[in-house]
mmCIF file of C-alpha atoms in Angstrom:
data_model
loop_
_atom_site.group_PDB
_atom_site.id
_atom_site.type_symbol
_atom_site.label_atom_id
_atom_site.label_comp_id
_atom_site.label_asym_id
_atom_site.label_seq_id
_atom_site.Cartn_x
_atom_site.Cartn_y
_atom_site.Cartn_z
ATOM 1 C CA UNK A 1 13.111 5.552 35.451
ATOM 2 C CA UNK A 2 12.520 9.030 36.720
ATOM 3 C CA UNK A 3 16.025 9.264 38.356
ATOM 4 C CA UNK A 4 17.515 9.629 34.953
ATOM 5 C CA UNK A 5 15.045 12.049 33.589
ATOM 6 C CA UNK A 6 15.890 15.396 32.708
ATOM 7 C CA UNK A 7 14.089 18.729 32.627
ATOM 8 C CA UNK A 8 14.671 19.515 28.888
ATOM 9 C CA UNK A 9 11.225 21.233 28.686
ATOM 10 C CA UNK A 10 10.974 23.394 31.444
ATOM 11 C CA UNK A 11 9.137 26.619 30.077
ATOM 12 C CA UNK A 12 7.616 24.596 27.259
ATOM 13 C CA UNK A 13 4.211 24.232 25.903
ATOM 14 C CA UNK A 14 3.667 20.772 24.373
ATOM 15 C CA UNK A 15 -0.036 19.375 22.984
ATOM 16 C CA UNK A 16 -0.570 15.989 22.495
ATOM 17 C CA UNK A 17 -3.338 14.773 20.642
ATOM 18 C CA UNK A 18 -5.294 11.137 21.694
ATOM 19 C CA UNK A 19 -3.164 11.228 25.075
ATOM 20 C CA UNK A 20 -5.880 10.075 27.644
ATOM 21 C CA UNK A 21 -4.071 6.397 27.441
ATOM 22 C CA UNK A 22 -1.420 4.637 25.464
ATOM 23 C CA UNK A 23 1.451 5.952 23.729
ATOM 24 C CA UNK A 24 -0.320 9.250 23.606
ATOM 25 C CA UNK A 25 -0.326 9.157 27.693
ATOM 26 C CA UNK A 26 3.511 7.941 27.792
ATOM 27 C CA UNK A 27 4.784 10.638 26.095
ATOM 28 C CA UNK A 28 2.654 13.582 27.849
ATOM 29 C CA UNK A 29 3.122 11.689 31.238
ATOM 30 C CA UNK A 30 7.267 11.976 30.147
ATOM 31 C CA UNK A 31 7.199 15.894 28.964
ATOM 32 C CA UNK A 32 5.482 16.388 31.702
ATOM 33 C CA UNK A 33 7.927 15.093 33.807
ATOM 34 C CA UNK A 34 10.533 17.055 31.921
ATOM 35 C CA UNK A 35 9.421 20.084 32.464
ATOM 36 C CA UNK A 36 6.805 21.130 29.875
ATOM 37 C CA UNK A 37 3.123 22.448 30.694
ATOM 38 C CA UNK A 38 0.913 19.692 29.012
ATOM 39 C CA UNK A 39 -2.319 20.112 27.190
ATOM 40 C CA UNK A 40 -3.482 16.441 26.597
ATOM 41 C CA UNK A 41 -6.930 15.873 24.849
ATOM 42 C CA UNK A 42 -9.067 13.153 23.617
ATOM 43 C CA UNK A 43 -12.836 12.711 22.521
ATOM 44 C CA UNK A 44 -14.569 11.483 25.770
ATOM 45 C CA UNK A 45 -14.442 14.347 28.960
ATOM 46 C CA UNK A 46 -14.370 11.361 31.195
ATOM 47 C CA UNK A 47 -11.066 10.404 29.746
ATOM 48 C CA UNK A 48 -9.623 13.538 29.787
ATOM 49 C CA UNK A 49 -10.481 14.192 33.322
ATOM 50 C CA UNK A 50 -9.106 10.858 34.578
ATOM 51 C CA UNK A 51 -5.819 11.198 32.696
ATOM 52 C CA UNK A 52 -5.815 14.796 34.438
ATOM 53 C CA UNK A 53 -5.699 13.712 37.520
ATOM 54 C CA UNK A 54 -3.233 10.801 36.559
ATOM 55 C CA UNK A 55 -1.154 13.539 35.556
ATOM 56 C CA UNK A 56 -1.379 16.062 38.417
ATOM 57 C CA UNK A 57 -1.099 13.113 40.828
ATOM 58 C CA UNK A 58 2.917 12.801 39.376
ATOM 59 C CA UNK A 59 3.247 16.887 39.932
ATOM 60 C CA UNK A 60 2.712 17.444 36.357
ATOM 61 C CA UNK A 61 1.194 20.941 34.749
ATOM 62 C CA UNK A 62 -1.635 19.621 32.919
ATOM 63 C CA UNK A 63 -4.290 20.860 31.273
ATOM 64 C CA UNK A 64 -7.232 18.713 29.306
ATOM 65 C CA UNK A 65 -9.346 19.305 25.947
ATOM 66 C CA UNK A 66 -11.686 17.408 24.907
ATOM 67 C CA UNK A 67 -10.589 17.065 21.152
ATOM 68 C CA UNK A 68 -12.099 14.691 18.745
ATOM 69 C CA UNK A 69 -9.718 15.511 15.698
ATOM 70 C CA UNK A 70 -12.087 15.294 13.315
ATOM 71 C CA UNK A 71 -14.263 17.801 14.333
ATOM 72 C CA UNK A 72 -13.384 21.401 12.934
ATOM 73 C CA UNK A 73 -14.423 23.334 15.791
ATOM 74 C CA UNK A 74 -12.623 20.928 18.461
ATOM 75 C CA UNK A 75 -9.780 21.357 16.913
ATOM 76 C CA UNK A 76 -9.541 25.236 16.908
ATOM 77 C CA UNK A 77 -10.877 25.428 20.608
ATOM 78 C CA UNK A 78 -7.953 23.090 21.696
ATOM 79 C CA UNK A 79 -5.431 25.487 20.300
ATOM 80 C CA UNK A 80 -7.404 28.462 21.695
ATOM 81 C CA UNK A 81 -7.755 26.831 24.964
ATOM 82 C CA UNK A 82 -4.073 26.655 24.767
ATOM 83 C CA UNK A 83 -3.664 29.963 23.782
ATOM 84 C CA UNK A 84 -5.340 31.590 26.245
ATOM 85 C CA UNK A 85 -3.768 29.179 29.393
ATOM 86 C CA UNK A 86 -0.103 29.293 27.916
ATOM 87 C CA UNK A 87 -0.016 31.668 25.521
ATOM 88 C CA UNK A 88 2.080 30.207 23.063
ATOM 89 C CA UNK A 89 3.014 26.518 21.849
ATOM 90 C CA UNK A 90 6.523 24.389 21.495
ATOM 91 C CA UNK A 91 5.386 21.013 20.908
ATOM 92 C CA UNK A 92 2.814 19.289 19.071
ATOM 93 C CA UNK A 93 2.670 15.622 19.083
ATOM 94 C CA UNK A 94 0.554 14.267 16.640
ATOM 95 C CA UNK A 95 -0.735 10.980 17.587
ATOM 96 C CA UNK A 96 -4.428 10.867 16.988
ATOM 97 C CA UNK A 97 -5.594 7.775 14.713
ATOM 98 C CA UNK A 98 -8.309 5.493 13.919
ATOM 99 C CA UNK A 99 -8.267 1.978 14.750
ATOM 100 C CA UNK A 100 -6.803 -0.504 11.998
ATOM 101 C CA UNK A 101 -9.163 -2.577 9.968
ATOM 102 C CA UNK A 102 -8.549 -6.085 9.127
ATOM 103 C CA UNK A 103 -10.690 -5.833 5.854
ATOM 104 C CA UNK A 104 -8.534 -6.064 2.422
ATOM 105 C CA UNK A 105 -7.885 -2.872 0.755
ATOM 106 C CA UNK A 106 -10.206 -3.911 -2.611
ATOM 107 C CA UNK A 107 -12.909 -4.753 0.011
ATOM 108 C CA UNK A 108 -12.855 -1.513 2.403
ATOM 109 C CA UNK A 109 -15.825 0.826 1.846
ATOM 110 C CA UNK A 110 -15.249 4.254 0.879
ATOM 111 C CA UNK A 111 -16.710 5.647 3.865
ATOM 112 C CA UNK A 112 -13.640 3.446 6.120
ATOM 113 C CA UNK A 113 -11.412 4.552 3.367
ATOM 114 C CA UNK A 114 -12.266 7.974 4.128
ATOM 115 C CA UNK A 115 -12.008 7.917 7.655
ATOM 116 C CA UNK A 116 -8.812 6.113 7.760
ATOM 117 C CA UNK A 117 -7.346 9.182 5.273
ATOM 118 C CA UNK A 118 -8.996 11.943 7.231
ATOM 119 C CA UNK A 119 -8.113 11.371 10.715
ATOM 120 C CA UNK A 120 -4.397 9.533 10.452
ATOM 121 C CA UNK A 121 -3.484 12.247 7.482
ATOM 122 C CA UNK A 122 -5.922 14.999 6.831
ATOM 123 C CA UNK A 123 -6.783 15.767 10.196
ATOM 124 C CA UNK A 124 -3.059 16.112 11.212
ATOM 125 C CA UNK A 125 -2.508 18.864 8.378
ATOM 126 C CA UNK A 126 -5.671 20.428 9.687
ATOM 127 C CA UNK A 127 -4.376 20.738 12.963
ATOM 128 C CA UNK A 128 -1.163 22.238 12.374
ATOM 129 C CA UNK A 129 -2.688 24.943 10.097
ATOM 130 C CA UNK A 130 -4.697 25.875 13.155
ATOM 131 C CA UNK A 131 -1.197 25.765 15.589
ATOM 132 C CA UNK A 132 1.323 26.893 13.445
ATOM 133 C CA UNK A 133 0.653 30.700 14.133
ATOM 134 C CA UNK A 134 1.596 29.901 17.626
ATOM 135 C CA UNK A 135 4.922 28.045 17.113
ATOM 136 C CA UNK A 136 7.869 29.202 19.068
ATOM 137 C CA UNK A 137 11.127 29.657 17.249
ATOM 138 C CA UNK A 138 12.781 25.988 17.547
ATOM 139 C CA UNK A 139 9.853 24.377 18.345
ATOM 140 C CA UNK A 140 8.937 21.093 16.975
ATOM 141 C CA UNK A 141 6.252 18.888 15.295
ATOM 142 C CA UNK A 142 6.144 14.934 16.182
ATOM 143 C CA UNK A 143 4.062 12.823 14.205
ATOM 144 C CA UNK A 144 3.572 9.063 15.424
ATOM 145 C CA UNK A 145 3.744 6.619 12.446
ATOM 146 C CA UNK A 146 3.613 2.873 12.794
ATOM 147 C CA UNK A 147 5.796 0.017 11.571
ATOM 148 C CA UNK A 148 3.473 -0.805 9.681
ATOM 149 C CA UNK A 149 4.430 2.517 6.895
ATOM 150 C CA UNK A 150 6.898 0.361 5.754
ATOM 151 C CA UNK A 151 5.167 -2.687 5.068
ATOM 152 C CA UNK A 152 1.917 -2.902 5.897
ATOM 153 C CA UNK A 153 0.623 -6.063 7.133
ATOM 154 C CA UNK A 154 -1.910 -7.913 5.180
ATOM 155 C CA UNK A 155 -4.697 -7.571 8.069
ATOM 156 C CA UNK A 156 -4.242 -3.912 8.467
ATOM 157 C CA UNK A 157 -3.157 -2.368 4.875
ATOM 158 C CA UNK A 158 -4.792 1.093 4.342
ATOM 159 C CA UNK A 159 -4.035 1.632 7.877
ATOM 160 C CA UNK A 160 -0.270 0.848 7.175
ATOM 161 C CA UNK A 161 -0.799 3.347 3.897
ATOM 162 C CA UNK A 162 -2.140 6.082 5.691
ATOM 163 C CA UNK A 163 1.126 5.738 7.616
ATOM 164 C CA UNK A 164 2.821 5.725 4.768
ATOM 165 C CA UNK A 165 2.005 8.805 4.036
ATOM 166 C CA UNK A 166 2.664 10.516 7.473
ATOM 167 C CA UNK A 167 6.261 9.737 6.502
ATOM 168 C CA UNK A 168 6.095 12.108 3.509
ATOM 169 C CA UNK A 169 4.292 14.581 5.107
ATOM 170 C CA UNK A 170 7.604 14.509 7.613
ATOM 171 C CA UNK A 171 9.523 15.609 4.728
ATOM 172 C CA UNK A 172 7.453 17.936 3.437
ATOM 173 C CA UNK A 173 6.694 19.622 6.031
ATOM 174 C CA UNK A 174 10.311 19.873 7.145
ATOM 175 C CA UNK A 175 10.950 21.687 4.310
ATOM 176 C CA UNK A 176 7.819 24.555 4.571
ATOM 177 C CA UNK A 177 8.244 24.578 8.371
ATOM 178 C CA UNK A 178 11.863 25.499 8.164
ATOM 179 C CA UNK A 179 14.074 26.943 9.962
ATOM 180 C CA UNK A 180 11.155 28.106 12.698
ATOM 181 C CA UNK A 181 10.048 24.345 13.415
ATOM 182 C CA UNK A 182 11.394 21.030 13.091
ATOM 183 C CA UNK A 183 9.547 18.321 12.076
ATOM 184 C CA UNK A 184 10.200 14.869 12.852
ATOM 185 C CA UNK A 185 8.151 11.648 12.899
ATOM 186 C CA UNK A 186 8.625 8.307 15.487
ATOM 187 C CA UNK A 187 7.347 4.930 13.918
ATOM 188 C CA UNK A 188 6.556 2.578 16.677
ATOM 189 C CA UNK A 189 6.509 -0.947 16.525
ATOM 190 C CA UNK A 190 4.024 -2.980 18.546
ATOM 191 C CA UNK A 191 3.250 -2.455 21.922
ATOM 192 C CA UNK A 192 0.289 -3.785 23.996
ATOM 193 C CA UNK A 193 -2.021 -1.057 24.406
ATOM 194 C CA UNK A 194 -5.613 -0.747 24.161
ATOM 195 C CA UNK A 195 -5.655 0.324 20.507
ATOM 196 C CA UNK A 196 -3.256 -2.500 19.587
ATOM 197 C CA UNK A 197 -4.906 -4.779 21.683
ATOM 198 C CA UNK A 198 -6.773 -6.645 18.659
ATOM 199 C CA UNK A 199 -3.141 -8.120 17.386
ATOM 200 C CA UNK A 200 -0.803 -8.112 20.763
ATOM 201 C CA UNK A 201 -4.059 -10.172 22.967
ATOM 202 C CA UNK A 202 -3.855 -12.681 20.758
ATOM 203 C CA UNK A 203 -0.887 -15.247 22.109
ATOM 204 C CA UNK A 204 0.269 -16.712 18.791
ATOM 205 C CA UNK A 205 -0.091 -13.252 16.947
ATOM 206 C CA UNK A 206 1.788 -11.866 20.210
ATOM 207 C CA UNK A 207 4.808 -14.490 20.339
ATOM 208 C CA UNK A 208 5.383 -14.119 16.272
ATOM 209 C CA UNK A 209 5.706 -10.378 16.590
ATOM 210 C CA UNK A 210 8.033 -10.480 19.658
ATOM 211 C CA UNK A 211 10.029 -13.060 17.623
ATOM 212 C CA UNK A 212 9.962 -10.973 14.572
ATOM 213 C CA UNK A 213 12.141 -8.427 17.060
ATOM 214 C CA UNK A 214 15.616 -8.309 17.879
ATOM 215 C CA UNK A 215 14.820 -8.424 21.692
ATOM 216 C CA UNK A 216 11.989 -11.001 22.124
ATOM 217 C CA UNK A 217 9.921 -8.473 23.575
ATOM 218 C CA UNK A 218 6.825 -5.978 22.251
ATOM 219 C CA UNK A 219 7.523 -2.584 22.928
ATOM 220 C CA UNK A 220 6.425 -0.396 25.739
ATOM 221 C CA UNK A 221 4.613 3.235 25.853
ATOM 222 C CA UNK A 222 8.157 4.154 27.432
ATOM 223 C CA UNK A 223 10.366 3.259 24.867
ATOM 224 C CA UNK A 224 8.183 5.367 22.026
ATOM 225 C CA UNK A 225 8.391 8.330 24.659
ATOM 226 C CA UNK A 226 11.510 8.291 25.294
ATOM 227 C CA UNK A 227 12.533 8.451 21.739
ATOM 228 C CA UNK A 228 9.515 11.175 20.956
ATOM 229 C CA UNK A 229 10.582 13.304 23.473
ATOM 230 C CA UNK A 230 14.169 13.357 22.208
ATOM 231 C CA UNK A 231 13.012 13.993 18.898
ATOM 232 C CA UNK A 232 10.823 17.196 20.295
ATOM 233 C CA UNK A 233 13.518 18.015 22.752
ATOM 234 C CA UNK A 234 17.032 20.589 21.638
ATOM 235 C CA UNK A 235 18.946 17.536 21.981
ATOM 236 C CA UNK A 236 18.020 16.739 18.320
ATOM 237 C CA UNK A 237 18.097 20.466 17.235
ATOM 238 C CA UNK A 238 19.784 19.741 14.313
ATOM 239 C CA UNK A 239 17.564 16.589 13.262
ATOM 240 C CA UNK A 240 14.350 17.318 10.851
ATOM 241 C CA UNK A 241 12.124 15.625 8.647
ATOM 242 C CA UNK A 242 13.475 12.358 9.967
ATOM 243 C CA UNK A 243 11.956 9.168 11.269
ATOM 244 C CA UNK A 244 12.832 7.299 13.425
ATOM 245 C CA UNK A 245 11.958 3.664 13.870
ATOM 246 C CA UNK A 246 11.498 2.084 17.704
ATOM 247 C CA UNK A 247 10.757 -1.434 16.898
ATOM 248 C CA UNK A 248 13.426 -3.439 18.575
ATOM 249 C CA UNK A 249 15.287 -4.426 15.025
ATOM 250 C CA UNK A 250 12.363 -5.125 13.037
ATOM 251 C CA UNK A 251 13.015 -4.799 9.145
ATOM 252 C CA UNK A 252 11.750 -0.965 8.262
ATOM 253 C CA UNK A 253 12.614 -0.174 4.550
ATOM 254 C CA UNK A 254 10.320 1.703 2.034
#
């Protein structure tokens, strides 16, 4: 794969939140390899530190915050931190969120209710008020939906709504951020990581989703990079508050 990659953000600052594993590490590991100085962060120092070195070990510039996104003051030292390395920011990738439930939406506790809503919405806005002095002209805000914002399955529901509303927050913020900062949102479809692993370890769950595809196959950490990283990247300079669905063909219609 890295014969055909590019070095579209050479110069660049890019911080991606939860990017210690996952589709959080795909798309650092891939901006990384394109170029851009990466600040990846996530809420345990011994996950940050491995992913680091992960990093490094491919020639990447990469620096790591610990960054639990729900906590005020981690989330203003991760853009200082950046700030004073860098000096300015190009990229944020938005990718942080809490694990889905499989509890019914009439039956989840206000406390899970409130988590869910802070840290896959609320925390997002939070930390683009704190970044959004820094943007570059032409730089560019990712946020990582699901699938599942379009119809939300019945074992994960207010996860799939707090996706939901990621995709209005796209538009929305399109419109404020304008014509500094693009804004653009990537809504993956499954793909066997460690967050996900509750649904894709589970053969029969496993073999309906890949047959509810177009390809017979989950998705990989590479495919949602590939298409974040085009999103963030000048190739889609003229593309905003869009999202774009990698899911190998499955339905996606609000």
């Amino acid at each position: 794969m890295e014969q055909k990659i590019g070095r579209r953000f050479e110069g660049k600052v890019a911080i991606v939140t939860a990017s210690t594993q996952g589709i959080g590490f795909g798309i650092a590991e891939r901006l990384g390899l394109e170029g851009a100085s990466v600040v990846i962060s996530s809420r345990k120092q011994k996950n940050v530190d491995e992913a680091v070195a992960k990093l490094k070990a491919k020639g990447i510039e990469v620096f790591g915050v610990v960054c639990h996104v729900s906590n005020a003051q981690q989330r203003k030292n991760l853009i200082e931190k950046t700030i004073e390395k860098y000096g300015k920011i190009d990229v944020v990738v938005s990718n942080a969120a809490a694990n889905p439930l499989t509890d019914n939406i009439l039956e989840t506790k206000e406390s899970v209710l409130d988590k869910l809503w802070e840290i896959n919405v609320k925390t997002a806005i939070l930390l683009l008020q704190d970044a959004a002095p820094h943007l570059q002209n032409g730089s560019s805000v990712i946020f990582i939906s699901s699938i599942a914002a379009f119809q939300p399955a019945a074992s994960m529901g207010m996860y799939g709504v707090t996706k939901t509303a990621l995709l209005g927050l796209t538009k929305a913020l399109a419109a404020e951020m304008a014509p500094n900062t693009r804004v653009n949102c990537v809504a993956p479809g499954f793909v066997p990581t460690h967050f996900a692993g509750f649904i894709t370890n589970d053969e029969v769950a496993r073999k309906a989703i890949e047959e509810r595809t177009l390809f017979n196959r989950l998705g990989t950490t590479d495919d949602m990079a590939a298409a974040t990283t085009f999103l963030a990247s000048d190739d889609a300079s003229y593309i905003t508050g869009e999202t774009l669905v990698v899911a190998g063909g499955m339905p996606s219609r609000l």
